[in-house]
PDB file of C-alpha atoms in Angstrom:
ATOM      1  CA  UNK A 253     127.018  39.782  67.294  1.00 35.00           C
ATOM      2  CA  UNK A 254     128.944  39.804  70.861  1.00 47.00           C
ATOM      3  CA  UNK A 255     131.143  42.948  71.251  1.00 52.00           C
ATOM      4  CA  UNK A 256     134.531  42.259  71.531  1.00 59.00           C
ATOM      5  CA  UNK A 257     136.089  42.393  75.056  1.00 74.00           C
ATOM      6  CA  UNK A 258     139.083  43.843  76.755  1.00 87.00           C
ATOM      7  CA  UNK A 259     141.747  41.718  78.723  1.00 88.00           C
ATOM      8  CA  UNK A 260     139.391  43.072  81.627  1.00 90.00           C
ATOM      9  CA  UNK A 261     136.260  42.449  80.151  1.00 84.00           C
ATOM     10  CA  UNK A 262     137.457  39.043  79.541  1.00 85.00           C
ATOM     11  CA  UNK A 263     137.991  38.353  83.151  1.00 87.00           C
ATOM     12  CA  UNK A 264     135.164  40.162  84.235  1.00 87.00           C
ATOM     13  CA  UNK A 265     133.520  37.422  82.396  1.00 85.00           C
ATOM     14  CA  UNK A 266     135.509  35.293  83.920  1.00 85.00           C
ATOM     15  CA  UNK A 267     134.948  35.874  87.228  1.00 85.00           C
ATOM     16  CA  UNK A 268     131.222  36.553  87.197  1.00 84.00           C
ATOM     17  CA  UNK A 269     131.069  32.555  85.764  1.00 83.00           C
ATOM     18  CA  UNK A 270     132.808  31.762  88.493  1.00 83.00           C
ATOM     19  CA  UNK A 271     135.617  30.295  86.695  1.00 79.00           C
ATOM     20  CA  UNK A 272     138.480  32.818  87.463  1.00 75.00           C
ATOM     21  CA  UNK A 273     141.198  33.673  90.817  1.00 84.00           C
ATOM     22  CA  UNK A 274     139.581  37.025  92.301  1.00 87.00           C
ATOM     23  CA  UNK A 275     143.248  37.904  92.268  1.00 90.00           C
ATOM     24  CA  UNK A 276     144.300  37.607  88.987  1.00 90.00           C
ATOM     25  CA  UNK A 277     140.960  39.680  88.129  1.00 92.00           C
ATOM     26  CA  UNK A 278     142.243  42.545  90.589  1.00 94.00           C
ATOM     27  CA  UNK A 279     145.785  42.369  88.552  1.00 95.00           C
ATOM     28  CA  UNK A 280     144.173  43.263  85.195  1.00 94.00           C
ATOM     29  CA  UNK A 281     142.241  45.740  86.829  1.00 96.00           C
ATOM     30  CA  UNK A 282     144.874  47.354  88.016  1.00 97.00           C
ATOM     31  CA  UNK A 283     147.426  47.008  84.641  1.00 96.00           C
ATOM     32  CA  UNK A 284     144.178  48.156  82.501  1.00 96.00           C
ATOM     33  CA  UNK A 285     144.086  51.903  81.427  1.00 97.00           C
ATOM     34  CA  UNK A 286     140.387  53.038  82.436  1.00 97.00           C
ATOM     35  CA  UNK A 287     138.045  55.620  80.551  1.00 97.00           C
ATOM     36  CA  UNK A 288     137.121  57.636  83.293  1.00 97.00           C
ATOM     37  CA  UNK A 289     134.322  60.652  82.816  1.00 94.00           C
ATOM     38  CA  UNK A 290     135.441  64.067  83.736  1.00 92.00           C
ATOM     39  CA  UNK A 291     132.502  66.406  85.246  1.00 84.00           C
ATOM     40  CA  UNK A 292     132.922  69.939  87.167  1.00 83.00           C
ATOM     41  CA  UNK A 293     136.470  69.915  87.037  1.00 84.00           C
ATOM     42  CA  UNK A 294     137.000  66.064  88.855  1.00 91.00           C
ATOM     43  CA  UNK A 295     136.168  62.285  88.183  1.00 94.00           C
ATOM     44  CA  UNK A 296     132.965  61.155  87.387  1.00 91.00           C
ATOM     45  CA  UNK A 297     131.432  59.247  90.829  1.00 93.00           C
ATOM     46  CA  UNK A 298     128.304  58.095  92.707  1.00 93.00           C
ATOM     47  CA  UNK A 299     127.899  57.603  96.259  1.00 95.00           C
ATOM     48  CA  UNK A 300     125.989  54.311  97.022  1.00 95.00           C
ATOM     49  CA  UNK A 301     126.126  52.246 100.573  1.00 94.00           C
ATOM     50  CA  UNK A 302     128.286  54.489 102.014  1.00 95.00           C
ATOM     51  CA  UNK A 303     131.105  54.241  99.549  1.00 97.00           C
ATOM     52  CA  UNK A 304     132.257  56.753  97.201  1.00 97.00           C
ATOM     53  CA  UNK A 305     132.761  54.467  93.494  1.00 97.00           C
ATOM     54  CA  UNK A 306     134.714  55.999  90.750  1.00 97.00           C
ATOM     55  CA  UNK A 307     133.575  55.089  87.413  1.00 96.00           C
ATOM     56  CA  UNK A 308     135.597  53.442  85.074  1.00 97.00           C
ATOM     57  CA  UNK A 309     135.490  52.331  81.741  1.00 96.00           C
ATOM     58  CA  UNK A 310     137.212  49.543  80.081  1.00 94.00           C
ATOM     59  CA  UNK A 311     136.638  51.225  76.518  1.00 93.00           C
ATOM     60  CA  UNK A 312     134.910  53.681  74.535  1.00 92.00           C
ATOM     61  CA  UNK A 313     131.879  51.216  73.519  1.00 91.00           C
ATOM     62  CA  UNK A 314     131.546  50.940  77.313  1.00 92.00           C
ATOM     63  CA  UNK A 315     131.701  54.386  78.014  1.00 92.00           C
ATOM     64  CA  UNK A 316     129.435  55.320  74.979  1.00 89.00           C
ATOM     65  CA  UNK A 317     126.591  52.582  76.751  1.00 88.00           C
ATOM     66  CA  UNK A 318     126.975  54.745  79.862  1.00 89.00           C
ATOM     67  CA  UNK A 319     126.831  57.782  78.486  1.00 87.00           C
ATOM     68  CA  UNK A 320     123.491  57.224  76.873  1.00 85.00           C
ATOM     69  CA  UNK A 321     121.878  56.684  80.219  1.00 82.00           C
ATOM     70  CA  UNK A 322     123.629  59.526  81.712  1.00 75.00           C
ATOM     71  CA  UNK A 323     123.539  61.734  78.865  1.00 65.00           C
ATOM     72  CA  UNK A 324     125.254  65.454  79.002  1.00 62.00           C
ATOM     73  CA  UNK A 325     123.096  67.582  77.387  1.00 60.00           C
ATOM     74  CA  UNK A 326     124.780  69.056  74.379  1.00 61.00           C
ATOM     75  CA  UNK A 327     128.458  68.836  75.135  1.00 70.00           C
ATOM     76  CA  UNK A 328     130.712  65.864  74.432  1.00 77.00           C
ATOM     77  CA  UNK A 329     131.657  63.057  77.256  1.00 82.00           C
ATOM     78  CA  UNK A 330     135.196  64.457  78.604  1.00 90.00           C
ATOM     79  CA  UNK A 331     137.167  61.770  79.876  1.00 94.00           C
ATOM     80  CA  UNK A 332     140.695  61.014  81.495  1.00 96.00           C
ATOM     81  CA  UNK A 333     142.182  57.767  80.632  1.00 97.00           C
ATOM     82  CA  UNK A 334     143.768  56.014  83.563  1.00 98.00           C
ATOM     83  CA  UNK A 335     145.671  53.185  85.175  1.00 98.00           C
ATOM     84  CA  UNK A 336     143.629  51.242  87.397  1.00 97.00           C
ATOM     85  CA  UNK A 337     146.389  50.984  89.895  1.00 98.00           C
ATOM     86  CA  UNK A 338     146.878  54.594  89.744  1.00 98.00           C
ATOM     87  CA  UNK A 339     142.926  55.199  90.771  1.00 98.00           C
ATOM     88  CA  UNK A 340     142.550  52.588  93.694  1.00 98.00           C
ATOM     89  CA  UNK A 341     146.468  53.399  94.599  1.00 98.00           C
ATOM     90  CA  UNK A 342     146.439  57.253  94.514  1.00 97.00           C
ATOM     91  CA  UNK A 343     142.942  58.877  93.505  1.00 97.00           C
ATOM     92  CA  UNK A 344     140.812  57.186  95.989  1.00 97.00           C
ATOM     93  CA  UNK A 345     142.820  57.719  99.019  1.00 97.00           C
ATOM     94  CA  UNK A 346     142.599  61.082  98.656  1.00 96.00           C
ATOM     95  CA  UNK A 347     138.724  61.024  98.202  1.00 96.00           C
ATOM     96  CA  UNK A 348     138.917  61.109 102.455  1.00 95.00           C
ATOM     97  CA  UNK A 349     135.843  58.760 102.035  1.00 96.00           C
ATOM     98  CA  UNK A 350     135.652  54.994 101.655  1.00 97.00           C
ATOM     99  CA  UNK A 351     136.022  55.129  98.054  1.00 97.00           C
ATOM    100  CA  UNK A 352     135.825  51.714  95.377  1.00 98.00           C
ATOM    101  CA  UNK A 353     136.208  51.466  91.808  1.00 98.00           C
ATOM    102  CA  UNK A 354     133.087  50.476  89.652  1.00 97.00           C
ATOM    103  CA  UNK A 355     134.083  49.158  86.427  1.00 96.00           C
ATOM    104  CA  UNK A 356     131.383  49.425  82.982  1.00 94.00           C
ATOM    105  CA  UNK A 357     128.360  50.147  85.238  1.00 93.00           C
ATOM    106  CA  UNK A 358     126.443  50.423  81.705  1.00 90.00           C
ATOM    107  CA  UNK A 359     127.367  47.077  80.810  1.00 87.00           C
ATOM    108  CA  UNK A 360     124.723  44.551  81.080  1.00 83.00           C
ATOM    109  CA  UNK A 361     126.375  41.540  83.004  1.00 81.00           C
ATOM    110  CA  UNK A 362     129.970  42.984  82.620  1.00 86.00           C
ATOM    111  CA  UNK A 363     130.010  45.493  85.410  1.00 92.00           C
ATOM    112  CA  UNK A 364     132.202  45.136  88.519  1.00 94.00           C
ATOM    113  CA  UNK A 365     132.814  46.442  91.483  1.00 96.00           C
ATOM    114  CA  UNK A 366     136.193  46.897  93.282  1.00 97.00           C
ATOM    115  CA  UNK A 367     135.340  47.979  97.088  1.00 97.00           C
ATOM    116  CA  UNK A 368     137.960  49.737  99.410  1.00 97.00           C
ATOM    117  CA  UNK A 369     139.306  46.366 100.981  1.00 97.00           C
ATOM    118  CA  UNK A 370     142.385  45.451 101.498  1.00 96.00           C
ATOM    119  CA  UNK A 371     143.963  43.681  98.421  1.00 95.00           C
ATOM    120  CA  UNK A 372     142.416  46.323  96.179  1.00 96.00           C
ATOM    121  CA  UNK A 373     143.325  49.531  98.294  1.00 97.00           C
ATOM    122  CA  UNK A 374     145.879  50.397 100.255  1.00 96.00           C
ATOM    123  CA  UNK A 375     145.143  48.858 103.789  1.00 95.00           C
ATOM    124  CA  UNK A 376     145.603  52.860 105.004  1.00 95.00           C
ATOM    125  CA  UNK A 377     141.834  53.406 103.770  1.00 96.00           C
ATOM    126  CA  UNK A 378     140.364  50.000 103.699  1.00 96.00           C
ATOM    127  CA  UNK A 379     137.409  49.555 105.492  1.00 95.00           C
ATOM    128  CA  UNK A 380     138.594  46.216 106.872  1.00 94.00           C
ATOM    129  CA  UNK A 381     142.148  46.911 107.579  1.00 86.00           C
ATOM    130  CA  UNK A 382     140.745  46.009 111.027  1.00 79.00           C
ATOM    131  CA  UNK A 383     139.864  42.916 110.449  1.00 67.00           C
ATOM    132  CA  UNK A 384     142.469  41.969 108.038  1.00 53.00           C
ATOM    133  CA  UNK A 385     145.284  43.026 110.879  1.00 52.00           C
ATOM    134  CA  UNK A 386     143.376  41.025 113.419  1.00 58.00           C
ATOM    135  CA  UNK A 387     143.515  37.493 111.284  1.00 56.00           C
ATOM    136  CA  UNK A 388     140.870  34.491 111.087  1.00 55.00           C
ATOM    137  CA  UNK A 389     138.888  34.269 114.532  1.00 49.00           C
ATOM    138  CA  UNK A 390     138.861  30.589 115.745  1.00 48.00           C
TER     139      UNK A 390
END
């Protein structure tokens, strides 16, 4: 039995088939409310390639597959739930890192990642707010 999906999972799906606008997957993202783990008093993250990823969830089946790989000892998973616009809009730049959103990291084939470009962050702390200001080279 497939689990059901969220309007995000859904284009998640979408987009990892190939068959969906990048753009209208960055909308849902960012109108989706997000399970996000709480741990020593912040957001749950990981740094990986120089890029500090918030971890979202896009429900509490997602965040239950996660939290069986990351498993807290004893005490339940703590969580805030979130707008996606309000974590790439206001919580990552104040990380005063290059900071993404990574979306059901537990989820075989469902996970996504939204890096700090522009079109997903605001162009203050994209990493290619450079580049995007510069325009196509010819």
């Amino acid at each position: 039995m497939q689990p059901s999906r969220t309007a995000l999972g859904e284009r998640i799906a979408e987009r990892r088939s190939g068959h969906d606008d990048p753009r209208a997957l960055v909308g849902e993202m960012r109108r989706s409310v997000l399970l996000v783990p709480v741990a020593d008093g912040g957001l749950w993250s990981v740094r990986s390639g120089g890029v500090r990823w918030i971890c979202g969830f896009s429900d509490e089946a997602a965040l239950a597959r996660f939290a069986l790989r990351h498993p807290p000892g004893d005490r339940p998973v703590d969580y805030a739930a979130l707008l996606g616009a309000r974590i790439v809009d206001e919580i990552v730049p104040a990380l005063g890192e290059p900071g993404g959103l990574a979306v059901d990291i537990a989820t075989e084939d469902g996970a996504m990642f939204f890096p700090p470009v522009v079109g997903i962050v605001p162009d203050a702390v994209a990493v290619d707010a450079g580049a995007a200001a510069e325009g196509p080279r010819s």
